[in-house]
Coordinates of N, CA, C and O in Angstrom, one line a residue:
X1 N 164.9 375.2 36.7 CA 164.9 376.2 35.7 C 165.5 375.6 34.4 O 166.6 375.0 34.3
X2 N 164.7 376.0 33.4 CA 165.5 375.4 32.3 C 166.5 376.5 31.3 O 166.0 377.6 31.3
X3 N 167.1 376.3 30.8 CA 168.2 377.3 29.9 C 168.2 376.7 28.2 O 168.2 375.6 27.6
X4 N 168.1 378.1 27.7 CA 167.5 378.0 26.1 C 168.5 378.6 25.8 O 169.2 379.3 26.5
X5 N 168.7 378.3 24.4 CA 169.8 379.3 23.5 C 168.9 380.0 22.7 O 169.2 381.2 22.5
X6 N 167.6 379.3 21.9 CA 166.8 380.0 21.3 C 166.3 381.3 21.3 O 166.7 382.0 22.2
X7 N 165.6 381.8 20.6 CA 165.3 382.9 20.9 C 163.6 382.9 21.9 O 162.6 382.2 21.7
X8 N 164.0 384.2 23.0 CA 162.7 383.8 23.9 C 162.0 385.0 24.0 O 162.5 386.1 24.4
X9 N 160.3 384.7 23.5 CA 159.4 385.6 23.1 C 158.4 385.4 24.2 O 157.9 384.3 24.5
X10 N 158.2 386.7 24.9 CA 157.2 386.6 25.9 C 155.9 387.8 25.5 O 156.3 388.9 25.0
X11 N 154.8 387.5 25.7 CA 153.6 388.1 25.8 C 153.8 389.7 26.8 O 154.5 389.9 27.8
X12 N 153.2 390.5 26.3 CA 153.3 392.2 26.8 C 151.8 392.4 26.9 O 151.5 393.5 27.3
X13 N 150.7 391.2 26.5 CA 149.6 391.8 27.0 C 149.0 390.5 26.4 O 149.6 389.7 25.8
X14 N 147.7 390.6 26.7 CA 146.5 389.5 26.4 C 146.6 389.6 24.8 O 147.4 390.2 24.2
X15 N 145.6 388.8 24.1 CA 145.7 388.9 23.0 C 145.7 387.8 22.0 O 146.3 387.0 22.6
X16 N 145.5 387.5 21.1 CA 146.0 386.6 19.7 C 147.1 386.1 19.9 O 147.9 387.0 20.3
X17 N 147.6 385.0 19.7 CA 149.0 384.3 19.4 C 149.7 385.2 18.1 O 150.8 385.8 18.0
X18 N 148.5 384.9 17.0 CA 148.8 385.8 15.7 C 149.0 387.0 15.7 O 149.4 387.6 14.6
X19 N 148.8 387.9 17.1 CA 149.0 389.5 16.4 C 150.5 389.3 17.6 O 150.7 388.8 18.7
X20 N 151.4 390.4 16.3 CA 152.5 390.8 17.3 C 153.0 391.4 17.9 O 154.1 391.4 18.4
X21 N 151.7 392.3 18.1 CA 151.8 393.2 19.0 C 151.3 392.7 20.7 O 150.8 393.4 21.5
X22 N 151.7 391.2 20.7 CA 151.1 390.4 21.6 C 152.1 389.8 22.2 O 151.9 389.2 23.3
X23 N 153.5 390.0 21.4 CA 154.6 389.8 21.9 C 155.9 390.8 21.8 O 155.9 391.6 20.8
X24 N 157.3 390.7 22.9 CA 157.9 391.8 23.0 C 158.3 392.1 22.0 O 158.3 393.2 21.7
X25 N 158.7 390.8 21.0 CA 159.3 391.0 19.8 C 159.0 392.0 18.5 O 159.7 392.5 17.6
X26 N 157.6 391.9 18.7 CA 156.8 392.6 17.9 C 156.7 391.8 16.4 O 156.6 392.3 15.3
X27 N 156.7 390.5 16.6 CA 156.4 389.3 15.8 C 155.9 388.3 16.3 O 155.7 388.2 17.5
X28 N 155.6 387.4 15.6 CA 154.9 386.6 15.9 C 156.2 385.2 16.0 O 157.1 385.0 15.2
X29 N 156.0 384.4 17.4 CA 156.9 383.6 17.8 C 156.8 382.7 16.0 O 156.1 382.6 15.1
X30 N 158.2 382.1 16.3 CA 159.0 381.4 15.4 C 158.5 380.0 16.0 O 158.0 380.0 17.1
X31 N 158.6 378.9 15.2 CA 158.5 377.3 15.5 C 159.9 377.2 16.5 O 159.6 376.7 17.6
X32 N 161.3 377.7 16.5 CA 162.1 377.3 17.0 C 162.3 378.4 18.4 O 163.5 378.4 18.9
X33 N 161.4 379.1 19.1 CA 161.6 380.1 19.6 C 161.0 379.7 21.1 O 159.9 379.1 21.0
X34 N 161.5 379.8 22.1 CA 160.7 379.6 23.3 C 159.9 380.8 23.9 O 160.2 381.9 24.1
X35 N 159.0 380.2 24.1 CA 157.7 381.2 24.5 C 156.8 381.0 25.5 O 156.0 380.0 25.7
X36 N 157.0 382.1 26.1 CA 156.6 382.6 28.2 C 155.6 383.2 27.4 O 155.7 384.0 26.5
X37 N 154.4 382.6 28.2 CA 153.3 383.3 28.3 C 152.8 384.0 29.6 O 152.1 383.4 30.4
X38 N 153.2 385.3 29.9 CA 153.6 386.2 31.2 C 152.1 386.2 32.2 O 151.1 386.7 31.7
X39 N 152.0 385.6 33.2 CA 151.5 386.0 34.7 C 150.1 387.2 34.3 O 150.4 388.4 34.0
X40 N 148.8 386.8 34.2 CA 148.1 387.7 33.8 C 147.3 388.0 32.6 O 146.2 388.5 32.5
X41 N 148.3 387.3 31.4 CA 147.9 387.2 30.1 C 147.0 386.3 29.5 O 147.5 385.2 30.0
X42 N 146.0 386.0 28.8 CA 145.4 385.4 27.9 C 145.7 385.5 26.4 O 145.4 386.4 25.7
X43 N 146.2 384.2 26.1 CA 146.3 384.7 24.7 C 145.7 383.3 24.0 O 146.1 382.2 24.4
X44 N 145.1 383.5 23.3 CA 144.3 382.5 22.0 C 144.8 382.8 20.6 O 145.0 383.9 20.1
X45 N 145.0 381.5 20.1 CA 145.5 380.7 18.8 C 144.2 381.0 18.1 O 143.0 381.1 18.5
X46 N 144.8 381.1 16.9 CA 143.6 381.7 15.8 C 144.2 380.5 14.4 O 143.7 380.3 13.3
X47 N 145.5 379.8 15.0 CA 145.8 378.9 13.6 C 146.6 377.7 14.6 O 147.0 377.9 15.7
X48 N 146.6 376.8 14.0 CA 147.6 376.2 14.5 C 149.1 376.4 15.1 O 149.6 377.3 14.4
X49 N 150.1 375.9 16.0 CA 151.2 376.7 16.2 C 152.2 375.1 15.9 O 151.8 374.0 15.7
X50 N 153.6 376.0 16.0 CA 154.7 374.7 16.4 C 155.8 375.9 17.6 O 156.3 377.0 17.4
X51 N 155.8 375.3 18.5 CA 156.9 376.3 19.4 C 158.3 374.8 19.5 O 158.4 373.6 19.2
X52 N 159.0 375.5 20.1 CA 160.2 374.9 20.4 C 160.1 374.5 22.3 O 160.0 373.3 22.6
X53 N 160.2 375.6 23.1 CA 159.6 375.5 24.2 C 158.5 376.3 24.7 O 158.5 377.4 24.1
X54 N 157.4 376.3 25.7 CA 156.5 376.6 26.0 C 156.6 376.4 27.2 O 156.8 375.3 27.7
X55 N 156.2 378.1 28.2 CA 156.3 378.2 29.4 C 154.7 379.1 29.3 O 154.3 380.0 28.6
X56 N 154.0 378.3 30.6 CA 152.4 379.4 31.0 C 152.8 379.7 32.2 O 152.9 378.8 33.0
X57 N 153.0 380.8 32.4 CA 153.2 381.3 34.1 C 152.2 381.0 34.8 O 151.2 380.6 34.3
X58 N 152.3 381.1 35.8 CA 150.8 381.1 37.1 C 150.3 382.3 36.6 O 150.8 383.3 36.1
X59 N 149.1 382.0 36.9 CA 148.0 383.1 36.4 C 147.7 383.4 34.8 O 146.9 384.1 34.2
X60 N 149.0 382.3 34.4 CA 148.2 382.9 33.0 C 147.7 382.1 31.9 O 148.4 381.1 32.0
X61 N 147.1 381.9 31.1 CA 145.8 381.3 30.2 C 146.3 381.2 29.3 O 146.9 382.2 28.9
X62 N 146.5 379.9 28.3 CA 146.9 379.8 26.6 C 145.7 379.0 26.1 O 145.8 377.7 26.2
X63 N 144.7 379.5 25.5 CA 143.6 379.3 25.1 C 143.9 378.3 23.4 O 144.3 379.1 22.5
X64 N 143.9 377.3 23.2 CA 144.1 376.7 22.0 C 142.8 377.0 20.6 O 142.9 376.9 19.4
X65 N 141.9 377.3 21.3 CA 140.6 378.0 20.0 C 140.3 376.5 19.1 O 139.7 376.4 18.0
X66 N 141.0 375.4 19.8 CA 140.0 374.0 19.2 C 141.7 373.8 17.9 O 141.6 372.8 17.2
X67 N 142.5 374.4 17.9 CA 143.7 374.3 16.9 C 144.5 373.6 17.7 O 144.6 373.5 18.9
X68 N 145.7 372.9 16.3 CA 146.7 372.4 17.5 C 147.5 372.9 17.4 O 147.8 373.6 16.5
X69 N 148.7 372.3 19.1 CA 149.7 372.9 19.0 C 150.7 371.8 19.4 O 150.5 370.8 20.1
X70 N 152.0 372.4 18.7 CA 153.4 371.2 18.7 C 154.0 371.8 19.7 O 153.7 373.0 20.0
X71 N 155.0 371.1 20.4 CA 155.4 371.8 21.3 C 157.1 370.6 20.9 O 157.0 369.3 21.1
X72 N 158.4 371.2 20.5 CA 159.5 370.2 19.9 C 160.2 369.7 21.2 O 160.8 368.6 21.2
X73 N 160.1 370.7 22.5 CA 161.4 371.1 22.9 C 160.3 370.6 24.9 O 159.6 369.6 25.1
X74 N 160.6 371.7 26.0 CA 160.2 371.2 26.8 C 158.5 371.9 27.6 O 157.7 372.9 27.4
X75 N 158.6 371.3 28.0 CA 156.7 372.1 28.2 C 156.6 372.2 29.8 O 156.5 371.4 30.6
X76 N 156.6 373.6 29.9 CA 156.2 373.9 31.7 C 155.2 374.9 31.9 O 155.3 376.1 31.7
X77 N 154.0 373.9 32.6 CA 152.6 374.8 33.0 C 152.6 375.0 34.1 O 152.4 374.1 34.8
X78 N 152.9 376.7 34.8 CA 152.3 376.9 36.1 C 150.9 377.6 36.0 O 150.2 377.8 37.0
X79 N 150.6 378.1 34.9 CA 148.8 378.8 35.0 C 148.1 377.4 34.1 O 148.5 376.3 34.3
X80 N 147.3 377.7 33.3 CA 146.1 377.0 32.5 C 146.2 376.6 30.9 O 146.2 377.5 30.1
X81 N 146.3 375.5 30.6 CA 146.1 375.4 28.9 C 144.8 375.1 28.9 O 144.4 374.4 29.9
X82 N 143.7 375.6 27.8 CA 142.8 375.1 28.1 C 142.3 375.3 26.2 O 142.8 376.1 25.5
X83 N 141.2 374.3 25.6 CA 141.4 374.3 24.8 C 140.5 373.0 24.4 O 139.8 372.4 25.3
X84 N 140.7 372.5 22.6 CA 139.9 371.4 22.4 C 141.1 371.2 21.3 O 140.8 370.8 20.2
X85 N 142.1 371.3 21.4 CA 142.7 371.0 20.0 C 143.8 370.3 20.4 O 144.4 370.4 21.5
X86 N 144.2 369.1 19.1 CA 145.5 368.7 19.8 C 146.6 369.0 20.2 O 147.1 370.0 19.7
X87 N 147.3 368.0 21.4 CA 148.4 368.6 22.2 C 149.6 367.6 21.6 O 149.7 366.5 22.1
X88 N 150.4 367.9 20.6 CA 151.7 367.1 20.7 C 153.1 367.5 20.9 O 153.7 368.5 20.3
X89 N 153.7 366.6 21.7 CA 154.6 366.7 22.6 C 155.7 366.0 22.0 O 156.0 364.8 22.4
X90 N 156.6 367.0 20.9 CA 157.7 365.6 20.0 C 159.0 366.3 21.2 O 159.0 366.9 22.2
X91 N 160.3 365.7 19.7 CA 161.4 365.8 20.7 C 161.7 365.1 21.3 O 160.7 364.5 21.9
X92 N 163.0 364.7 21.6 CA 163.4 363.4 22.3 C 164.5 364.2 23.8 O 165.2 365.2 23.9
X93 N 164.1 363.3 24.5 CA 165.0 363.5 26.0 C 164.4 365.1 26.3 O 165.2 366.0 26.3
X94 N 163.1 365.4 26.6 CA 162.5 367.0 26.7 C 162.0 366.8 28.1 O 161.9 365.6 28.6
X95 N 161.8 367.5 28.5 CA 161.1 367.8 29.9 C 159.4 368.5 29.9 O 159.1 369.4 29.2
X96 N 158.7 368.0 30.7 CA 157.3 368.1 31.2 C 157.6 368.5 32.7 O 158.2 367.7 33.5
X97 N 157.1 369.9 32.9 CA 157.1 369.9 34.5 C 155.8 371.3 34.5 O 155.3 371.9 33.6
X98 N 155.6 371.6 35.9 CA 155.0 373.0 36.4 C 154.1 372.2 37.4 O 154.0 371.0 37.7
X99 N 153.4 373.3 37.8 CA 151.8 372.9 38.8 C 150.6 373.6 38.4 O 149.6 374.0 39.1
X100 N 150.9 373.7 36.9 CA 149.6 374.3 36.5 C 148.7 372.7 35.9 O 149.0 371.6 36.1
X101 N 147.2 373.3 35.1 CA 146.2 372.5 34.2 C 146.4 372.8 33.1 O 146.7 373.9 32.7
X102 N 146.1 371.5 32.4 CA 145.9 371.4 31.1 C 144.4 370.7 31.1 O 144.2 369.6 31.7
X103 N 143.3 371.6 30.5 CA 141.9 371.4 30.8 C 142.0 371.5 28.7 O 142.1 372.4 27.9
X104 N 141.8 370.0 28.4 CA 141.8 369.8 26.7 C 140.7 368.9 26.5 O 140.3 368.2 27.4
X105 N 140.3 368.7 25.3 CA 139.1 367.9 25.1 C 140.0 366.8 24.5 O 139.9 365.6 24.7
X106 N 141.1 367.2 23.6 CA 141.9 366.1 22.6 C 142.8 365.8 23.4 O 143.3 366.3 24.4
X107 N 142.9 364.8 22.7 CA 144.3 364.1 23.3 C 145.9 364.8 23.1 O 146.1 365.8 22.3
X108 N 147.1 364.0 24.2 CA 147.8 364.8 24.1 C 148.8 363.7 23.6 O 149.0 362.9 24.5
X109 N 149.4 363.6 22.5 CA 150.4 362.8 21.9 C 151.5 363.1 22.3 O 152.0 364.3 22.2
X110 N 152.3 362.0 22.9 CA 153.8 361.8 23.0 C 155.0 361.0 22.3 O 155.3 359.8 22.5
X111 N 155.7 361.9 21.4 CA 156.4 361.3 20.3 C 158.2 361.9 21.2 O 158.5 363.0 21.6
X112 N 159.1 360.5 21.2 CA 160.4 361.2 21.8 C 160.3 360.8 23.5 O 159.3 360.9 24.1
X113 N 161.4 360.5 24.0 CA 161.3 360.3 25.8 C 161.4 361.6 26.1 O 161.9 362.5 25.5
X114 N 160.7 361.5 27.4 CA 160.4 362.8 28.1 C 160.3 362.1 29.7 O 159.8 361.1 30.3
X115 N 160.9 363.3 29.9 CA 160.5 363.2 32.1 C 159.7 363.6 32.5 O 159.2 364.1 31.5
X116 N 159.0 363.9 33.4 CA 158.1 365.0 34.3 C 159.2 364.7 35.6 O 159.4 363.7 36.3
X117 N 159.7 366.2 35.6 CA 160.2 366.7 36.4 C 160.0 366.4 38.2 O 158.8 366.7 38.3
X118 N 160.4 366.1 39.3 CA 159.8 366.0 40.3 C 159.3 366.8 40.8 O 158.3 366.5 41.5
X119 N 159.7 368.2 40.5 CA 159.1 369.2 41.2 C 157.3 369.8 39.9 O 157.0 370.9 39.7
X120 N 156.7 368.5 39.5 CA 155.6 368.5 38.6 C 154.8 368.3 40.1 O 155.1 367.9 41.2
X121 N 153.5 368.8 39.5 CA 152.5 368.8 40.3 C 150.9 368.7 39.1 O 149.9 368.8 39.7
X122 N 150.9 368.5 38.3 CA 150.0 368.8 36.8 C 149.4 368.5 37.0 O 149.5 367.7 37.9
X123 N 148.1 368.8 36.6 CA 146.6 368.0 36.2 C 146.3 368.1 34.9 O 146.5 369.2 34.2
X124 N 145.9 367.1 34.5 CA 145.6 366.8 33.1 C 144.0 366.6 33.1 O 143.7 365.5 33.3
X125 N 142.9 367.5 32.9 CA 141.6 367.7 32.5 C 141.1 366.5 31.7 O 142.1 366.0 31.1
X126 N 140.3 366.0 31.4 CA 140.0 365.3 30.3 C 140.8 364.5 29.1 O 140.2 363.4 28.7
X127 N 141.7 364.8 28.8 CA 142.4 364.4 27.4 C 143.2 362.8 28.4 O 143.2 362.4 29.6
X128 N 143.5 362.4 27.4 CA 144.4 361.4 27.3 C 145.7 361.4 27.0 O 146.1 361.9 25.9
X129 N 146.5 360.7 27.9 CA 147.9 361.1 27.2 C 148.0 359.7 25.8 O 147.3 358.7 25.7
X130 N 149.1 360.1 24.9 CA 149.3 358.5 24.4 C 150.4 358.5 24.1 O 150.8 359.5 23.5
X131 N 151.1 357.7 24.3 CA 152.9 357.2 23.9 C 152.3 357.0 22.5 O 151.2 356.7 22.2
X132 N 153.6 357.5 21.2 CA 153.2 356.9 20.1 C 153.9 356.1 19.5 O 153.8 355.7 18.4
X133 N 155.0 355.7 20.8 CA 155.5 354.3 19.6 C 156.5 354.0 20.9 O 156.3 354.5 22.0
X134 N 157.8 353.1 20.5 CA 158.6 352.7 21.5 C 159.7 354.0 22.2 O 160.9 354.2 22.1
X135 N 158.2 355.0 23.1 CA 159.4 356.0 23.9 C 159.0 355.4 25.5 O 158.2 354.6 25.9
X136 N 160.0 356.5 26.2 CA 159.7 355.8 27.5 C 159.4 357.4 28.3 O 160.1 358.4 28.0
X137 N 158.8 357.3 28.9 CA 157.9 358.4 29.9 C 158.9 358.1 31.5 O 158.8 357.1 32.2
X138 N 159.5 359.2 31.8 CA 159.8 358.7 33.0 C 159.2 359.6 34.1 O 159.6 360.7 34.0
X139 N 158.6 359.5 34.9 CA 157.6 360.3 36.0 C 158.7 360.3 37.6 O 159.1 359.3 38.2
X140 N 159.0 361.8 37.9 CA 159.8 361.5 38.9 C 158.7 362.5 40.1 O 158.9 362.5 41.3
X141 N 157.3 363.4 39.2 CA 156.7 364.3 39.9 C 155.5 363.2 40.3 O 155.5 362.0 40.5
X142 N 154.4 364.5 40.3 CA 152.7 363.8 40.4 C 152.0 364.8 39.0 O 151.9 366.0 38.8
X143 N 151.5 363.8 38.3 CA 150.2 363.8 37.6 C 149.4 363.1 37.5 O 149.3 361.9 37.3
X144 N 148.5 364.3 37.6 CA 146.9 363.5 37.3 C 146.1 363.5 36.1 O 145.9 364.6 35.6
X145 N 145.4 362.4 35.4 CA 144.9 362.5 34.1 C 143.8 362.3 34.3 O 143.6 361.4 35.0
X146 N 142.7 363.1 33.8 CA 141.7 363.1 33.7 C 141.3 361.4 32.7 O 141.0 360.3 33.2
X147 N 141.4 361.5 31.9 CA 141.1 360.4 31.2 C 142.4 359.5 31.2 O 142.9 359.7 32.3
X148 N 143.3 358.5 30.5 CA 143.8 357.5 30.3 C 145.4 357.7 29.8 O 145.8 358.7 29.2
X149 N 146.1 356.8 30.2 CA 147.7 357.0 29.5 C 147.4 355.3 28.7 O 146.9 354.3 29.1
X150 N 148.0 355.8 27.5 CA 147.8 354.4 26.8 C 149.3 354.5 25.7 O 149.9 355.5 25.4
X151 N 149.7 353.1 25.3 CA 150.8 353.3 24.6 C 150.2 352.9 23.0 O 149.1 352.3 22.8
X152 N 151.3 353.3 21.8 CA 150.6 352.7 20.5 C 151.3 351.5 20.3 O 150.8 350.8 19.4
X153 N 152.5 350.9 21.0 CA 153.1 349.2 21.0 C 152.9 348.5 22.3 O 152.2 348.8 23.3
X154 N 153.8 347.6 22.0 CA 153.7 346.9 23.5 C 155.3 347.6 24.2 O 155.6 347.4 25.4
X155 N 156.3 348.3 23.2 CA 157.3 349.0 24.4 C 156.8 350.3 24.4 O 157.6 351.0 25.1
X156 N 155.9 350.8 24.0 CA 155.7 352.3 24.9 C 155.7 352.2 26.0 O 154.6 351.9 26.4
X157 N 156.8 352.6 27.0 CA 156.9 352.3 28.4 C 156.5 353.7 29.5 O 157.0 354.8 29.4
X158 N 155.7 353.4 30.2 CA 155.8 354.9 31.6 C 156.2 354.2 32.7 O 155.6 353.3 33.3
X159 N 157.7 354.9 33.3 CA 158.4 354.8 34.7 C 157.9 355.5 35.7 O 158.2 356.7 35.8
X160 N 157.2 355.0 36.7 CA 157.0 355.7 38.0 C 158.8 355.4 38.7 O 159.5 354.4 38.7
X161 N 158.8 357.1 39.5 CA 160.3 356.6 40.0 C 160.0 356.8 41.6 O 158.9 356.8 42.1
X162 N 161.0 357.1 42.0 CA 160.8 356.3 43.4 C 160.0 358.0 44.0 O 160.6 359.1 44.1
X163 N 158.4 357.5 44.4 CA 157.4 358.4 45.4 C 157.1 359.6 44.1 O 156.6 360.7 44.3
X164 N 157.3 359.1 43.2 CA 156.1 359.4 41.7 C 154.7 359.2 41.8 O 154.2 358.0 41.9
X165 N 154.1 360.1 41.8 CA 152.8 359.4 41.7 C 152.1 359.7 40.2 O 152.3 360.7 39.5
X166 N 151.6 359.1 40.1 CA 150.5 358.7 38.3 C 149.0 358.6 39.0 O 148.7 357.5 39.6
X167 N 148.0 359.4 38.8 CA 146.9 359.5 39.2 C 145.9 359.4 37.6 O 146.2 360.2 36.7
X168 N 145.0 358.5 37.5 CA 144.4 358.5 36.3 C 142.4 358.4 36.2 O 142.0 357.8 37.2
X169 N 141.6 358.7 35.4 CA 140.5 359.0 35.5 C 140.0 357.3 35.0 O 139.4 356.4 35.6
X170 N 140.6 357.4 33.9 CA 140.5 356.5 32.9 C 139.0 355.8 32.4 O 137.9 355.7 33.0
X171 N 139.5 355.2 31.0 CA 137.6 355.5 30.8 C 137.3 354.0 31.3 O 138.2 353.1 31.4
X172 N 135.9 353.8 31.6 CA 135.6 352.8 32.0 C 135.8 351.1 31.2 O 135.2 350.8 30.1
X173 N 136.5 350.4 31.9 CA 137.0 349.3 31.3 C 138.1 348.9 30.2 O 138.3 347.9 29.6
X174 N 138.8 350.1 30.2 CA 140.1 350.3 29.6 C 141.0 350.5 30.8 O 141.0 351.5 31.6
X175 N 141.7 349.5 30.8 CA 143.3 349.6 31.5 C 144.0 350.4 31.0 O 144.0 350.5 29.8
X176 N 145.2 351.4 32.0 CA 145.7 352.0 32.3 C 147.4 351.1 31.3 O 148.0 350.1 31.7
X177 N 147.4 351.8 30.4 CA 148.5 351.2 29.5 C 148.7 349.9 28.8 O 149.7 349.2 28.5
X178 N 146.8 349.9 28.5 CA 146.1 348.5 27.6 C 147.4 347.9 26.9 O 147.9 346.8 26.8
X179 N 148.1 349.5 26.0 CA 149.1 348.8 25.6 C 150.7 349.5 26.0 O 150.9 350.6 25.7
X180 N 151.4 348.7 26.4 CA 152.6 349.5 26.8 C 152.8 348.9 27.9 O 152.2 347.9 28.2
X181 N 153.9 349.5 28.9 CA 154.4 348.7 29.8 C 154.4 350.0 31.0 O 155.1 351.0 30.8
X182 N 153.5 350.0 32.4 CA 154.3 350.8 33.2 C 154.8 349.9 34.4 O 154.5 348.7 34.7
X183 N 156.0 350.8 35.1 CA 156.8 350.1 35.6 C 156.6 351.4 37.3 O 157.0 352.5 37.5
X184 N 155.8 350.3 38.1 CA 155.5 351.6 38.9 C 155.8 350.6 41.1 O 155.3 350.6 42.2
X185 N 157.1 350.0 40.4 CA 157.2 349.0 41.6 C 158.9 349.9 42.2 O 159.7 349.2 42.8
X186 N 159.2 351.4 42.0 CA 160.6 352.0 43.2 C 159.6 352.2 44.0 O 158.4 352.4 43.8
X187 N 160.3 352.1 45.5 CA 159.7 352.6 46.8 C 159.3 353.8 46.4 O 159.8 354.6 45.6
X188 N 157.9 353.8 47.7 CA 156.7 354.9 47.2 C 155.9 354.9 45.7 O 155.8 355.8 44.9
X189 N 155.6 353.9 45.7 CA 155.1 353.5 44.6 C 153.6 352.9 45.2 O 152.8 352.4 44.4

């Protein structure tokens, strides 16, 4: 479980990101605001977003409408992202976890170190993840990427830790962190 100080805006029905009557608050979430998207709900982006944290419950849908979305803080899918727009993941020392999909056509940029949680279970659709410079990825769950993990140096690093698994689609004849370093030798590896 994670613990926010921010302020936390959850969905009261299906709906627009942009209308606020889509959320308890009766506004439209803030960049710095964490935001549950509730068990049930569908909601689609009509503009680009920036959230602070982002929670999809099981069962519920955050449709991106081909826009992107920032995400500063930590990111946990137990229902569906689904979408064509970019996914970036800034913020340093944040957390990646859930057992939900992320079904994206774009890629999903990672700026800042980040974990995936052990208790992660993810699937990654299509998109690619990509380190954007010298951060380090540490994997203590299981994900699976439809397409490729690639870094933009030679220290963008991904840590498998011990009985992590990294499952990848990857496109044909491109190596699995062409550039970057993974380090996937703790027991259960």
């Amino acid at each position: 479980a994670f613990s926010y100080a921010q302020n936390i805006r959850m969905t009261v029905k299906s709906g627009n990101w942009s209308n606020k009557n889509t959320w308890d608050c009766t506004c439209v979430p803030a960049p710095n605001d964490h935001v549950i998207v509730v068990s049930g709900h569908v909601v689609t982006f009509q503009a680009s977003n920036t959230v602070n944290n982002l929670t999809i419950e099981q069962g519920a849908v955050l449709t991106d409408n081909g826009l992107s979305n920032t995400i500063t803080g930590d990111l946990l899918i137990n229902g569906t992202y689904s979408g064509s727009g970019m996914i970036s993941l800034t913020g340093d020392n944040t957390i990646i976890d859930g057992t939900g999909i992320i079904s994206n056509l774009a890629n999903i940029l990672i700026t800042g170190d980040k974990t995936i949680s052990a208790t992660a279970h993810l699937t990654i659709n299509i998109s690619a993840m990509l380190i954007q410079g010298a951060y380090m990825i540490t994997n203590q769950g299981t994900i699976s990427v439809g397409g490729n993990v690639n870094g933009a140096e030679a220290a963008s690093t991904w840590i498998n830790e011990s009985n992590a698994i990294l499952n990848i689609g990857g496109s044909s004849g491109v190596p699995l962190l062409a550039t970057g370093t993974l380090h996937a030798s703790a027991p259960g590896n």
